[in-house]
Short mmCIF file of C-alpha atoms in Angstrom, two decimals:
data_model
loop_
_atom_site.label_atom_id
_atom_site.label_comp_id
_atom_site.label_asym_id
_atom_site.label_seq_id
_atom_site.Cartn_x
_atom_site.Cartn_y
_atom_site.Cartn_z
CA MET P 46 95.87 118.19 176.26
CA ILE P 47 93.05 120.50 174.56
CA TYR P 48 90.23 122.15 176.17
CA ASN P 49 87.56 123.95 174.49
CA LEU P 50 89.29 124.91 171.40
CA ASN P 51 86.40 126.48 169.27
CA LYS P 52 85.81 129.72 168.33
CA LYS P 53 88.29 131.13 171.12
CA LYS P 54 90.57 133.97 171.02
CA ILE P 55 93.54 134.02 173.56
CA ILE P 56 95.09 130.76 173.82
CA LEU P 57 97.69 129.69 176.65
CA VAL P 58 100.29 127.09 175.77
CA SER P 59 102.82 125.11 177.60
CA PHE P 60 104.99 122.04 177.91
CA TYR P 61 105.76 119.50 180.39
CA THR P 62 107.69 116.33 180.83
CA GLU P 63 106.87 113.30 182.98
CA GLY P 64 110.29 111.66 183.59
CA LYS P 65 111.46 108.08 182.84
CA PRO P 66 110.01 105.75 181.56
CA HIS P 67 107.99 108.59 179.49
CA ASP P 68 110.84 110.85 178.34
CA GLY P 69 114.47 112.17 179.07
CA GLY P 70 113.28 115.02 181.11
CA GLU P 71 112.24 115.34 185.15
CA ASN P 72 108.67 114.83 186.19
CA LEU P 73 106.77 118.10 185.95
CA THR P 74 103.15 116.52 186.13
CA ILE P 75 102.69 118.32 189.37
CA GLN P 76 103.64 121.65 187.79
CA LYS P 77 101.35 120.66 184.90
CA ASN P 78 98.18 120.32 187.06
CA ILE P 79 98.74 123.44 189.11
CA PHE P 80 99.35 125.36 185.83
CA LEU P 81 96.02 124.06 184.29
CA ASP P 82 94.14 124.52 187.58
CA LYS P 83 95.40 128.46 187.81
CA ASN P 84 94.88 129.17 184.28
CA LYS P 85 91.91 127.40 182.83
CA ARG P 86 89.54 129.87 183.72
CA GLY P 87 91.53 132.84 182.69
CA PHE P 88 91.98 131.85 179.17
CA ASP P 89 89.67 131.14 176.46
CA ASN P 90 91.90 127.66 176.00
CA VAL P 91 94.78 126.14 177.54
CA ILE P 92 96.94 123.68 175.49
CA LEU P 93 99.50 121.43 177.15
CA TYR P 94 102.09 119.29 175.35
CA SER P 95 104.19 116.35 176.51
CA PRO P 96 106.39 114.17 174.57
CA SER P 97 104.44 111.15 175.23
CA SER P 98 101.02 112.74 174.05
CA LEU P 99 102.84 114.63 170.81
CA ILE P 100 104.38 111.08 169.68
CA LYS P 101 101.38 109.18 170.28
CA LYS P 102 99.62 111.61 168.00
CA ASN P 103 102.47 111.27 165.53
CA LYS P 104 105.58 109.23 165.58
CA ASP P 105 107.39 111.81 163.79
CA TRP P 106 107.75 113.87 166.77
CA GLU P 107 110.40 111.20 168.26
CA SER P 108 112.84 113.13 166.09
CA VAL P 109 112.00 116.67 167.62
CA PHE P 110 112.93 114.78 171.16
CA TYR P 111 115.55 112.02 170.46
CA ASN P 112 118.60 112.37 168.33
CA LYS P 113 121.20 109.89 169.47
CA GLU P 114 124.10 111.26 167.16
CA PHE P 115 123.09 114.70 168.53
CA TYR P 116 123.42 113.62 172.03
CA ALA P 117 126.53 111.29 171.70
CA SER P 118 128.38 114.50 169.86
CA HIS P 119 128.28 116.23 173.34
CA LYS P 120 130.15 113.12 175.31
CA ASN P 121 133.61 113.50 176.34
CA TYR P 122 133.41 117.37 175.39
CA LYS P 123 136.72 119.46 176.01
CA GLN P 124 135.46 122.74 177.13
CA ARG P 125 134.71 124.85 180.47
CA LYS P 126 133.00 122.97 183.16
CA GLY P 127 129.57 124.18 183.59
CA SER P 128 129.47 125.55 180.19
CA ILE P 129 127.12 122.36 179.20
CA ASN P 130 123.53 121.52 180.26
CA ASN P 131 122.95 117.89 179.94
CA LYS P 132 119.28 118.14 180.88
CA TRP P 133 118.64 120.03 177.70
CA ILE P 134 120.82 117.47 175.79
CA LYS P 135 118.41 114.72 176.76
CA LEU P 136 115.65 116.52 174.97
CA ASN P 137 117.53 117.35 171.87
CA SER P 138 118.43 120.64 173.27
CA MET P 139 114.83 122.06 173.22
CA LEU P 140 114.07 121.85 169.49
CA TRP P 141 110.69 121.18 170.89
CA LYS P 142 109.63 124.61 171.99
CA PRO P 143 109.79 126.33 168.30
CA ALA P 144 108.30 122.90 167.01
CA ILE P 145 105.05 123.12 169.59
CA MET P 146 104.68 126.96 168.71
CA MET P 147 104.43 125.80 164.84
CA GLU P 148 102.22 123.16 165.62
CA THR P 149 99.88 125.47 167.82
CA LEU P 150 99.86 128.08 164.84
CA LYS P 151 98.85 125.66 162.16
CA ASN P 152 96.15 124.07 164.62
CA ILE P 153 93.08 124.43 162.23
CA ASP P 154 90.79 124.77 164.89
CA ILE P 155 92.34 128.04 165.94
CA PRO P 156 90.93 131.10 164.40
CA ASN P 157 92.94 133.33 162.66
CA GLU P 158 94.20 136.34 164.37
CA SER P 159 94.00 134.47 167.76
CA ILE P 160 96.51 135.27 170.63
CA ILE P 161 98.66 132.50 171.43
CA ILE P 162 100.71 132.76 174.41
CA TYR P 163 103.43 130.55 175.55
CA HIS P 164 104.90 130.24 179.09
CA ASP P 165 107.23 127.84 180.88
CA ILE P 166 105.85 125.45 183.30
CA ASN P 167 108.28 124.95 186.16
CA LEU P 168 106.34 127.44 188.67
CA LEU P 169 107.45 125.02 191.75
CA LYS P 170 111.03 126.39 190.92
CA TYR P 171 109.81 129.86 190.07
CA PRO P 172 106.93 130.93 192.13
CA TYR P 173 106.85 134.00 190.79
CA TYR P 174 105.13 132.61 187.67
CA LEU P 175 102.15 132.39 189.41
CA ASP P 176 101.91 136.28 189.42
CA ASN P 177 102.67 136.31 185.68
CA PHE P 178 99.64 134.10 185.06
CA HIS P 179 97.52 136.92 186.09
CA ASN P 180 99.10 139.44 183.63
CA LEU P 181 99.86 137.66 180.53
CA LYS P 182 96.14 138.18 179.03
CA GLU P 183 96.46 141.98 179.17
CA ILE P 184 100.11 142.08 178.66
CA PHE P 185 99.93 140.20 175.20
CA PHE P 186 96.38 141.56 174.17
CA GLU P 187 98.18 145.14 174.45
CA LYS P 188 101.44 144.45 172.60
CA LEU P 189 99.74 142.56 169.90
CA LYS P 190 97.45 145.10 168.90
CA ASN P 191 99.57 146.67 166.12
CA SER P 192 102.13 143.80 165.96
CA SER P 193 102.19 139.83 165.16
CA ILE P 194 105.11 138.71 167.48
CA ALA P 195 105.84 139.74 170.98
CA LEU P 196 108.83 138.96 172.88
CA CYS P 197 109.94 139.43 176.11
CA ARG P 198 113.59 140.64 177.35
CA ASP P 199 114.00 139.56 180.60
CA SER P 200 117.20 141.53 181.64
CA PHE P 201 119.86 143.70 180.63
CA MET P 202 122.14 140.52 180.00
CA LYS P 203 124.08 140.60 176.71
CA LEU P 204 123.42 138.11 174.00
CA SER P 205 126.86 137.13 174.26
CA THR P 206 126.38 135.51 177.70
CA ASP P 207 124.02 132.87 176.64
CA CYS P 208 124.45 132.66 172.94
CA LYS P 209 127.72 131.24 171.30
CA GLN P 210 129.88 133.33 168.98
CA GLU P 211 129.56 130.93 166.28
CA LEU P 212 126.01 132.07 165.74
CA ILE P 213 126.16 135.90 166.54
CA ARG P 214 128.99 136.38 164.05
CA GLY P 215 127.31 134.06 161.48
CA TYR P 216 123.88 135.80 161.53
CA LEU P 217 124.40 139.04 163.26
CA GLY P 218 127.78 140.19 162.12
CA SER P 219 129.04 141.02 165.40
CA HIS P 220 129.96 139.92 169.08
CA GLY P 221 126.57 140.52 170.69
CA ASN P 222 128.37 142.69 173.56
CA THR P 223 126.01 145.48 173.13
CA LEU P 224 122.81 143.30 172.33
CA TYR P 225 120.24 141.90 174.86
CA HIS P 226 119.06 138.41 174.98
CA VAL P 227 115.60 137.74 174.64
CA TRP P 228 113.81 134.96 176.94
CA ALA P 229 112.48 132.10 175.45
CA GLY P 230 110.33 131.29 178.38
CA CYS P 231 107.31 133.74 177.32
CA ILE P 232 106.32 134.34 173.98
CA GLY P 233 103.28 136.15 172.28
CA MET P 234 102.15 135.62 168.84
CA LYS P 235 99.00 136.39 166.73
CA LYS P 236 98.03 133.63 164.54
CA ASN P 237 98.82 134.98 160.93
CA LYS P 238 100.94 134.36 157.86
CA ILE P 239 103.74 136.65 159.64
CA SER P 240 103.65 134.89 162.84
CA ILE P 241 103.99 131.46 161.12
CA ASP P 242 106.90 132.84 158.60
CA PHE P 243 108.67 133.69 161.77
CA CYS P 244 108.24 130.81 163.57
CA LYS P 245 109.30 128.81 160.49
CA TYR P 246 112.51 130.65 160.59
CA TRP P 247 113.13 130.13 164.44
CA LEU P 248 112.34 126.35 164.12
CA ASP P 249 114.67 126.16 160.87
CA LEU P 250 117.43 127.91 162.57
CA THR P 251 117.09 125.61 165.50
CA MET P 252 116.99 122.36 163.65
CA ILE P 253 120.36 122.81 162.54
CA ASP P 254 122.26 120.93 164.94
CA LYS P 255 125.26 123.14 164.87
CA ASN P 256 123.11 126.16 165.86
CA ARG P 257 121.71 124.21 168.69
CA SER P 258 124.59 122.50 170.03
CA GLN P 259 126.12 123.81 173.28
CA LEU P 260 129.49 122.96 171.83
CA THR P 261 131.62 126.04 171.02
CA GLU P 262 135.35 127.18 170.51
CA PHE P 263 134.54 130.31 172.39
CA ASP P 264 133.65 128.70 175.74
CA ASN P 265 136.09 131.06 177.44
CA TYR P 266 134.62 134.15 175.71
CA PRO P 267 134.22 137.06 178.44
CA ASP P 268 131.18 136.84 180.49
CA PHE P 269 129.86 133.53 178.27
CA ALA P 270 128.04 131.27 180.69
CA TRP P 271 126.62 128.56 178.25
CA HIS P 272 124.76 128.32 174.98
CA SER P 273 120.85 128.22 175.71
CA PRO P 274 119.75 126.50 172.25
CA GLU P 275 115.96 127.62 171.39
CA GLN P 276 116.69 131.08 173.37
CA ALA P 277 119.87 131.60 171.52
CA THR P 278 118.01 131.05 168.02
CA LEU P 279 114.91 133.01 169.15
CA SER P 280 117.38 135.86 169.80
CA ILE P 281 118.77 135.50 166.37
CA ALA P 282 115.53 135.44 164.54
CA PHE P 283 114.16 138.64 166.57
CA TYR P 284 117.16 140.39 165.57
CA ARG P 285 116.90 139.31 162.00
CA TRP P 286 113.42 140.49 161.64
CA LYS P 287 113.80 143.87 163.88
CA TYR P 288 116.57 145.18 162.26
CA ASN P 289 114.85 144.34 158.57
CA LEU P 290 112.97 147.47 157.66
CA SER P 291 110.13 145.49 155.83
CA ARG P 292 109.57 143.22 158.99
CA SER P 293 110.28 145.24 161.79
CA LYS P 294 106.68 146.84 162.39
CA ASN P 295 105.43 143.19 162.58
CA ILE P 296 107.54 142.47 165.70
CA THR P 297 107.90 143.91 169.08
CA SER P 298 109.66 143.21 172.40
CA PHE P 299 109.40 144.54 175.93
CA PHE P 300 111.31 144.62 179.19
CA THR P 301 110.62 142.86 182.52
CA ILE P 302 111.92 145.33 185.40
CA ASN P 303 112.23 142.42 187.64
CA HIS P 304 113.59 139.27 186.65
CA ARG P 305 111.05 137.46 184.43
CA ARG P 306 108.13 139.16 186.20
CA MET P 307 105.08 140.40 184.08
CA LEU P 308 103.91 143.90 185.08
CA ILE P 309 100.99 145.26 183.22
CA LYS P 310 102.16 148.82 184.00
CA TRP P 311 105.14 150.70 185.05
CA ASN P 312 105.12 153.01 187.90
CA PHE P 313 107.48 156.21 188.28
CA ARG P 314 109.93 154.17 189.98
CA ASN P 315 110.23 151.20 187.41
CA LYS P 316 110.94 153.76 184.48
CA ILE P 317 113.63 155.24 186.82
CA VAL P 318 115.05 151.72 187.16
CA TYR P 319 114.66 150.86 183.73
CA TYR P 320 116.66 154.07 182.29
CA LYS P 321 119.53 153.52 185.02
CA GLN P 322 120.21 150.03 183.86
CA PHE P 323 119.94 151.10 180.17
CA CYS P 324 122.66 153.70 180.39
CA PHE P 325 124.81 151.53 182.51
CA PHE P 326 124.41 148.85 180.20
CA ILE P 327 125.52 151.07 177.08
CA PHE P 328 128.36 152.73 178.78
CA LYS P 329 129.56 149.40 180.48
CA ASN P 330 129.62 147.81 177.19
CA ASN P 331 131.00 150.88 174.93
CA ILE P 332 128.44 153.38 173.42
CA PHE P 333 130.17 153.04 170.15
CA LYS P 334 129.87 149.52 169.67
CA PHE P 335 126.40 149.87 170.55
CA PHE P 336 125.86 151.93 167.45
CA TYR P 337 128.18 149.67 165.43
CA GLU P 338 126.75 146.51 166.32
CA ARG P 339 123.44 147.92 165.23
CA ILE P 340 124.44 149.21 161.78
CA PHE P 341 125.86 145.65 161.15
CA LEU P 342 122.54 144.31 161.98
CA ILE P 343 120.78 146.33 159.27
CA TYR P 344 123.13 145.30 156.73
CA PHE P 345 123.04 141.33 157.65
CA SER P 346 119.35 141.51 158.04
CA HIS P 347 118.85 142.94 154.47
CA PHE P 348 121.58 141.34 152.52
CA LEU P 349 122.93 138.08 154.37
#
């Protein structure tokens, strides 16, 4: 669904499911309508994707949303209860998110250097999203002045909490105990070759079934909750780029003091809270490991 797409500069993107018989997700059409109503006057354009609209446009999208073999691989799993999210599996474990970002970046009707902002849509489950919408435009306009990609770190949660060890060890060379996870629910990109290359890397990582699969041999790893598929691969992509000297300047990230709540400016109290949380995170997880993991990051980002 596209609105007024000519010669616009700041575009808001989201995705919704309609439930049976249209797709394997829950019915989010009410959320979609509220999302559009709240944002159509605040942004130059709003683009809303759904499985049915994308498949109607191009049958190739069926392989993005549905994969019988992948779905079957998660049946009769033998790992810790609660470490598998079946809702994600029904939609091919969130492969759609990097795919729709790539679809938007390659949209020839969107001028180069336009700012594209993705935000999750389930505002009834998370009512504070409504407050976020008022701030997104200003936040990403500022963050993307000198960068092409801006990602959000919504907490001091360890990457090893929602990214399985197979990915962290294979791509980053560590256990991820002092790395923060990246939230895939809010993403900003400036349309250019750099962001397209980054998004392609994220998409390619996520298309690999074993990277997207929630199955892991490390389901009892300390503090591990579950593997968040597209969020885990986004975190991997972020660190591989951020610690590569030739790419680092093109990507930035920022924290939300309150969980997933987007603030334009931090007051003095916000800054104190941030520094306290930062120090607590470092010393809790071992300051030596903090530097050790980043040394390995630099090596892996350049040579592997």
